[in-house]
Tab-separated table of C-alpha atoms in Angstrom:
chain	number	residue	atom	x	y	z
A	96	UNK	CA	-83.859	217.728	-38.244
A	97	UNK	CA	-86.907	217.473	-40.519
A	98	UNK	CA	-86.244	218.411	-44.159
A	99	UNK	CA	-88.646	220.579	-46.133
A	100	UNK	CA	-89.789	219.236	-49.517
A	101	UNK	CA	-88.407	220.770	-52.717
A	102	UNK	CA	-90.692	223.660	-53.641
A	103	UNK	CA	-88.550	225.660	-56.044
A	104	UNK	CA	-86.169	225.164	-58.929
A	105	UNK	CA	-83.806	227.591	-60.653
A	106	UNK	CA	-83.564	227.121	-64.449
A	107	UNK	CA	-80.098	226.654	-65.943
A	108	UNK	CA	-78.943	229.399	-68.256
A	109	UNK	CA	-78.317	226.974	-71.117
A	110	UNK	CA	-81.776	225.341	-71.257
A	111	UNK	CA	-83.121	224.946	-74.792
A	112	UNK	CA	-85.302	227.922	-75.753
A	113	UNK	CA	-89.056	227.657	-76.091
A	114	UNK	CA	-91.007	228.212	-79.289
A	115	UNK	CA	-94.285	229.942	-80.080
A	116	UNK	CA	-95.185	227.426	-82.796
A	117	UNK	CA	-97.680	224.796	-81.555
A	118	UNK	CA	-97.382	222.764	-84.776
A	119	UNK	CA	-95.450	219.857	-83.125
A	120	UNK	CA	-98.263	219.498	-80.575
A	121	UNK	CA	-100.865	219.405	-83.346
A	122	UNK	CA	-98.820	216.773	-85.201
A	123	UNK	CA	-98.486	214.588	-82.110
A	124	UNK	CA	-102.223	214.778	-81.432
A	125	UNK	CA	-103.089	214.051	-85.061
A	126	UNK	CA	-101.035	210.851	-84.779
A	127	UNK	CA	-102.986	209.828	-81.655
A	128	UNK	CA	-101.862	207.857	-78.623
A	129	UNK	CA	-101.083	210.992	-76.592
A	130	UNK	CA	-100.930	210.882	-72.799
A	131	UNK	CA	-101.559	214.251	-71.111
A	132	UNK	CA	-99.802	215.243	-67.890
A	133	UNK	CA	-101.259	218.504	-66.549
A	134	UNK	CA	-100.208	220.864	-63.779
A	135	UNK	CA	-101.466	223.950	-62.012
A	136	UNK	CA	-100.800	226.162	-65.049
A	137	UNK	CA	-103.779	224.738	-66.915
A	138	UNK	CA	-106.141	226.063	-64.221
A	139	UNK	CA	-104.838	229.639	-63.958
A	140	UNK	CA	-107.318	230.820	-66.601
A	141	UNK	CA	-110.079	229.476	-64.333
A	142	UNK	CA	-108.977	231.863	-61.592
A	143	UNK	CA	-106.829	229.398	-59.643
A	144	UNK	CA	-103.215	230.648	-59.465
A	145	UNK	CA	-100.305	228.316	-60.031
A	146	UNK	CA	-97.410	227.826	-57.640
A	147	UNK	CA	-94.404	229.083	-59.574
A	148	UNK	CA	-95.421	231.211	-62.573
A	149	UNK	CA	-95.583	234.977	-62.624
A	150	UNK	CA	-97.509	235.918	-59.493
A	151	UNK	CA	-97.456	232.277	-58.355
A	152	UNK	CA	-98.598	231.532	-54.822
A	153	UNK	CA	-95.169	230.374	-53.601
A	154	UNK	CA	-94.108	234.041	-53.604
A	155	UNK	CA	-96.438	234.633	-50.638
A	156	UNK	CA	-97.479	231.213	-49.363
A	157	UNK	CA	-95.778	228.010	-48.160
A	158	UNK	CA	-98.045	225.010	-48.781
A	159	UNK	CA	-98.989	222.759	-45.897
A	160	UNK	CA	-96.723	219.745	-45.516
A	161	UNK	CA	-97.821	216.304	-44.378
A	162	UNK	CA	-95.382	216.438	-41.472
A	163	UNK	CA	-96.769	219.739	-40.165
A	164	UNK	CA	-100.393	218.664	-40.617
A	165	UNK	CA	-100.028	215.369	-38.756
A	166	UNK	CA	-97.693	216.740	-36.093
A	167	UNK	CA	-99.504	219.855	-34.927
A	168	UNK	CA	-103.094	220.511	-33.867
A	169	UNK	CA	-102.455	224.231	-34.368
A	170	UNK	CA	-101.304	223.582	-37.939
A	171	UNK	CA	-104.466	221.562	-38.603
A	172	UNK	CA	-106.640	224.363	-37.211
A	173	UNK	CA	-104.837	226.880	-39.415
A	174	UNK	CA	-105.143	224.618	-42.452
A	175	UNK	CA	-108.848	223.854	-42.059
A	176	UNK	CA	-109.764	227.496	-41.396
A	177	UNK	CA	-107.974	228.577	-44.564
A	178	UNK	CA	-109.147	225.599	-46.612
A	179	UNK	CA	-112.745	225.975	-45.473
A	180	UNK	CA	-112.793	229.539	-46.756
A	181	UNK	CA	-110.842	228.653	-49.911
A	182	UNK	CA	-113.213	225.788	-50.712
A	183	UNK	CA	-116.032	228.237	-51.373
A	184	UNK	CA	-113.996	230.039	-54.037
A	185	UNK	CA	-112.453	226.826	-55.362
A	186	UNK	CA	-115.872	225.274	-55.806
A	187	UNK	CA	-116.981	228.141	-58.040
A	188	UNK	CA	-114.109	227.676	-60.521
A	189	UNK	CA	-115.148	226.488	-63.974
A	190	UNK	CA	-113.201	224.738	-66.763
A	191	UNK	CA	-111.413	227.017	-69.217
A	192	UNK	CA	-110.433	226.662	-72.881
A	193	UNK	CA	-107.465	224.460	-71.951
A	194	UNK	CA	-109.600	221.944	-70.037
A	195	UNK	CA	-112.242	221.966	-72.778
A	196	UNK	CA	-109.630	221.369	-75.470
A	197	UNK	CA	-108.182	218.387	-73.599
A	198	UNK	CA	-111.694	216.966	-73.218
A	199	UNK	CA	-112.333	217.498	-76.930
A	200	UNK	CA	-109.100	215.708	-77.869
A	201	UNK	CA	-110.103	212.804	-75.663
A	202	UNK	CA	-113.610	212.660	-77.130
A	203	UNK	CA	-112.069	212.360	-80.596
A	204	UNK	CA	-109.941	209.390	-79.499
A	205	UNK	CA	-106.600	211.196	-79.712
A	206	UNK	CA	-105.612	210.597	-76.078
A	207	UNK	CA	-104.762	207.470	-74.145
A	208	UNK	CA	-105.425	209.197	-70.837
A	209	UNK	CA	-104.979	212.227	-68.612
A	210	UNK	CA	-102.782	212.378	-65.514
A	211	UNK	CA	-103.289	215.569	-63.540
A	212	UNK	CA	-101.262	216.953	-60.669
A	213	UNK	CA	-104.200	219.241	-59.852
A	214	UNK	CA	-106.778	218.656	-57.129
A	215	UNK	CA	-109.514	220.898	-58.565
A	216	UNK	CA	-111.564	218.392	-60.620
A	217	UNK	CA	-111.748	220.758	-63.614
A	218	UNK	CA	-110.674	218.166	-66.187
A	219	UNK	CA	-113.645	216.007	-65.204
A	220	UNK	CA	-115.955	219.029	-65.130
A	221	UNK	CA	-114.921	219.768	-68.721
A	222	UNK	CA	-115.836	216.234	-69.777
A	223	UNK	CA	-112.548	214.325	-69.678
A	224	UNK	CA	-112.936	210.661	-68.773
A	225	UNK	CA	-110.546	208.304	-66.976
A	226	UNK	CA	-108.556	211.108	-65.340
A	227	UNK	CA	-105.869	209.938	-62.917
A	228	UNK	CA	-105.685	212.418	-60.036
A	229	UNK	CA	-102.039	211.989	-59.090
A	230	UNK	CA	-102.332	214.139	-55.973
A	231	UNK	CA	-105.922	213.284	-55.078
A	232	UNK	CA	-108.940	215.579	-54.984
A	233	UNK	CA	-110.177	218.294	-52.662
A	234	UNK	CA	-113.777	217.093	-52.945
A	235	UNK	CA	-113.055	214.096	-50.677
A	236	UNK	CA	-111.976	213.835	-47.036
A	237	UNK	CA	-110.274	210.882	-45.354
A	238	UNK	CA	-109.908	210.002	-41.684
A	239	UNK	CA	-106.289	209.305	-40.718
A	240	UNK	CA	-107.466	207.032	-37.906
A	241	UNK	CA	-110.108	204.725	-39.400
A	242	UNK	CA	-109.649	205.413	-43.125
A	243	UNK	CA	-113.279	206.387	-43.742
A	244	UNK	CA	-113.937	208.641	-46.736
A	245	UNK	CA	-116.603	211.331	-46.861
A	246	UNK	CA	-117.648	214.111	-49.268
A	247	UNK	CA	-116.058	217.511	-48.792
A	248	UNK	CA	-119.482	219.175	-48.979
A	249	UNK	CA	-120.512	217.216	-45.871
A	250	UNK	CA	-117.458	218.472	-43.976
A	251	UNK	CA	-118.181	222.018	-45.182
A	252	UNK	CA	-121.642	221.848	-43.593
A	253	UNK	CA	-120.195	220.596	-40.311
A	254	UNK	CA	-117.508	223.300	-40.261
A	255	UNK	CA	-120.102	225.986	-40.965
A	256	UNK	CA	-122.211	224.753	-38.061
A	257	UNK	CA	-119.181	224.680	-35.755
A	258	UNK	CA	-118.002	228.160	-36.812
A	259	UNK	CA	-121.026	230.426	-37.280
A	260	UNK	CA	-120.148	233.864	-38.606
A	261	UNK	CA	-116.718	232.827	-39.912
A	262	UNK	CA	-116.434	235.195	-42.894
A	263	UNK	CA	-112.887	236.621	-43.087
A	264	UNK	CA	-111.667	238.239	-46.299
A	265	UNK	CA	-108.776	236.284	-47.784
A	266	UNK	CA	-105.808	237.959	-49.475
A	267	UNK	CA	-105.773	235.236	-52.135
A	268	UNK	CA	-106.485	231.624	-53.059
A	269	UNK	CA	-103.855	228.981	-53.784
A	270	UNK	CA	-103.702	225.918	-56.076
A	271	UNK	CA	-104.280	223.617	-53.089
A	272	UNK	CA	-107.504	225.438	-52.165
A	273	UNK	CA	-105.821	227.113	-49.196
A	274	UNK	CA	-106.866	230.752	-48.684
A	275	UNK	CA	-104.382	233.326	-47.420
A	276	UNK	CA	-105.419	234.261	-43.874
A	277	UNK	CA	-103.499	235.781	-41.000
A	278	UNK	CA	-103.320	234.059	-37.615
A	279	UNK	CA	-105.677	236.707	-36.259
A	280	UNK	CA	-108.224	235.857	-38.958
A	281	UNK	CA	-107.914	232.148	-38.163
A	282	UNK	CA	-108.571	232.960	-34.517
A	283	UNK	CA	-110.138	230.106	-32.542
A	284	UNK	CA	-111.571	228.304	-35.565
A	285	UNK	CA	-113.019	224.957	-34.488
A	286	UNK	CA	-111.934	221.777	-36.308
A	287	UNK	CA	-114.419	218.888	-36.343
A	288	UNK	CA	-113.383	215.230	-35.941
A	289	UNK	CA	-114.279	212.187	-38.025
A	290	UNK	CA	-118.003	211.475	-37.702
A	291	UNK	CA	-117.284	207.722	-37.607
A	292	UNK	CA	-114.505	207.368	-35.026
A	293	UNK	CA	-113.604	210.863	-33.803
A	294	UNK	CA	-110.209	210.746	-35.525
A	295	UNK	CA	-108.266	213.370	-37.467
A	296	UNK	CA	-109.665	214.397	-40.851
A	297	UNK	CA	-107.460	215.261	-43.827
A	298	UNK	CA	-108.379	216.224	-47.384
A	299	UNK	CA	-107.819	213.287	-49.729
A	300	UNK	CA	-104.870	215.016	-51.360
A	301	UNK	CA	-101.145	214.362	-51.317
A	302	UNK	CA	-99.502	217.127	-49.306
A	303	UNK	CA	-95.962	218.297	-49.960
A	304	UNK	CA	-93.646	215.861	-48.199
A	305	UNK	CA	-96.142	212.998	-48.575
A	306	UNK	CA	-95.692	210.084	-50.966
A	307	UNK	CA	-98.093	209.417	-53.825
A	308	UNK	CA	-99.651	205.952	-53.256
A	309	UNK	CA	-97.413	203.344	-54.986
A	310	UNK	CA	-100.300	201.699	-56.850
A	311	UNK	CA	-101.256	205.068	-58.353
A	312	UNK	CA	-97.667	205.715	-59.418
A	313	UNK	CA	-97.440	202.301	-61.080
A	314	UNK	CA	-100.719	202.894	-62.920
A	315	UNK	CA	-99.292	206.153	-64.282
A	316	UNK	CA	-96.060	204.424	-65.266
A	317	UNK	CA	-98.084	201.882	-67.238
A	318	UNK	CA	-99.919	204.705	-69.017
A	319	UNK	CA	-96.549	206.228	-69.939
A	320	UNK	CA	-95.319	202.875	-71.263
A	321	UNK	CA	-98.377	202.572	-73.512
A	322	UNK	CA	-98.325	206.147	-74.855
A	323	UNK	CA	-97.030	207.185	-78.266
A	324	UNK	CA	-96.117	210.608	-76.847
A	325	UNK	CA	-96.361	212.529	-73.576
A	326	UNK	CA	-97.874	216.033	-73.613
A	327	UNK	CA	-97.136	218.124	-70.507
A	328	UNK	CA	-99.526	221.035	-69.956
A	329	UNK	CA	-98.900	223.809	-67.456
A	330	UNK	CA	-96.400	222.139	-65.136
A	331	UNK	CA	-92.960	223.404	-64.128
A	332	UNK	CA	-92.105	219.758	-63.287
A	333	UNK	CA	-90.251	221.033	-60.219
A	334	UNK	CA	-91.312	218.135	-57.999
A	335	UNK	CA	-90.452	214.536	-58.762
A	336	UNK	CA	-94.069	213.324	-58.682
A	337	UNK	CA	-94.542	214.588	-62.252
A	338	UNK	CA	-90.940	214.792	-63.478
A	339	UNK	CA	-90.409	211.048	-63.062
A	340	UNK	CA	-92.923	210.335	-65.845
A	341	UNK	CA	-91.176	212.750	-68.198
A	342	UNK	CA	-87.858	211.063	-67.506
A	343	UNK	CA	-89.414	207.634	-67.942
A	344	UNK	CA	-90.813	208.607	-71.338
A	345	UNK	CA	-87.526	210.153	-72.472
A	346	UNK	CA	-85.538	207.060	-71.462
A	347	UNK	CA	-87.900	204.896	-73.511
A	348	UNK	CA	-87.607	207.164	-76.569
A	349	UNK	CA	-91.201	208.390	-76.247
A	350	UNK	CA	-91.428	212.016	-77.449
A	351	UNK	CA	-92.152	214.539	-74.699
A	352	UNK	CA	-93.822	217.827	-75.661
A	353	UNK	CA	-94.389	220.646	-73.166
A	354	UNK	CA	-96.744	223.624	-73.291
A	355	UNK	CA	-95.680	226.059	-70.581
A	356	UNK	CA	-94.815	229.736	-70.809
A	357	UNK	CA	-91.823	229.419	-68.464
A	358	UNK	CA	-88.881	226.977	-68.603
A	359	UNK	CA	-89.440	223.675	-66.843
A	360	UNK	CA	-87.271	221.118	-65.126
A	361	UNK	CA	-88.130	218.682	-67.933
A	362	UNK	CA	-87.076	220.846	-70.877
A	363	UNK	CA	-83.914	218.815	-71.541
A	364	UNK	CA	-85.999	215.659	-72.004
A	365	UNK	CA	-88.524	217.352	-74.315
A	366	UNK	CA	-88.476	217.582	-78.095
A	367	UNK	CA	-90.134	220.999	-77.803
A	368	UNK	CA	-91.560	223.470	-75.291
A	369	UNK	CA	-94.292	225.762	-76.584
A	370	UNK	CA	-94.021	229.014	-74.629
A	371	UNK	CA	-97.622	230.200	-75.003
A	372	UNK	CA	-100.631	230.600	-72.691
A	373	UNK	CA	-102.321	227.218	-72.494
A	374	UNK	CA	-105.830	228.241	-73.448
A	375	UNK	CA	-104.685	230.046	-76.595
A	376	UNK	CA	-102.190	227.338	-77.577
A	377	UNK	CA	-104.621	224.433	-77.211
A	378	UNK	CA	-107.458	226.320	-78.907
A	379	UNK	CA	-105.119	226.967	-81.859
A	380	UNK	CA	-104.176	223.300	-81.967
A	381	UNK	CA	-107.827	222.252	-81.824
A	382	UNK	CA	-108.662	224.603	-84.698
A	383	UNK	CA	-105.810	223.196	-86.824
A	384	UNK	CA	-107.171	219.711	-86.215
A	385	UNK	CA	-110.720	220.778	-87.070
A	386	UNK	CA	-111.926	220.194	-83.504
A	387	UNK	CA	-114.048	222.885	-81.807
A	388	UNK	CA	-112.585	223.658	-78.374
A	389	UNK	CA	-116.067	223.165	-76.902
A	390	UNK	CA	-116.720	219.939	-78.784
A	391	UNK	CA	-120.391	218.949	-78.166
A	392	UNK	CA	-119.187	215.419	-77.475
A	393	UNK	CA	-117.586	216.666	-74.252
A	394	UNK	CA	-120.646	218.414	-72.837
């Protein structure tokens, strides 16, 4: 029997409470050497919903798993129809105050790096450099047969040509770029094969139930080892792909600070959780440090 990946987590009643004072975050950044770990919550103010917050997409949508994608042609058709439509909306998203603040902190030399669980590319669009995309990026496609990579925009053109007039209205968009469509709306959507070998195409992202490449994990672990503190932004830390770095930092005595409105699975390892909207919290921190949120150095 195939097991589903862990998608939800129920907070314990005795978790430490959050605070509305971002001063500890400002102090950590002022000291420098901060490693940022970001999740879907940092992109909600750009119009991309998160998975588990209020109104999160898991309340209406089960993300595609690697096992379903590779094991079913029907699942791949459903995924690509929904993702093709979602890509248009996803591609219009722009960085918000949270992304711009992170880029400004990096431009001032306060960060050692950024690890993001997101696949939207908004940290880079805001000006952040050396971003580690833990779960990959939606703007690339990989062939599962020959391993060839290609730009997502190229696949979008091919899918448009193969599906003229495909213009359903989606009920919503999800953090993985998957639009909410019914089976009737998906209809007989045509999936195109790899242009090199005719194999199966997959977005270059880590699906639920799929392992993050070991070399990427080790690179992130090294970043955690070198950091003076770990700042978690907008992640519930429900899945182990991000939580493991919080636990690694805590075991080593590296302070962990979290900015997330809701409790997280890493709260016990953190020295503080700031329960504020990310954009407002990071803009306040930037102001206290004398850094404009839209620092010209990040443009």
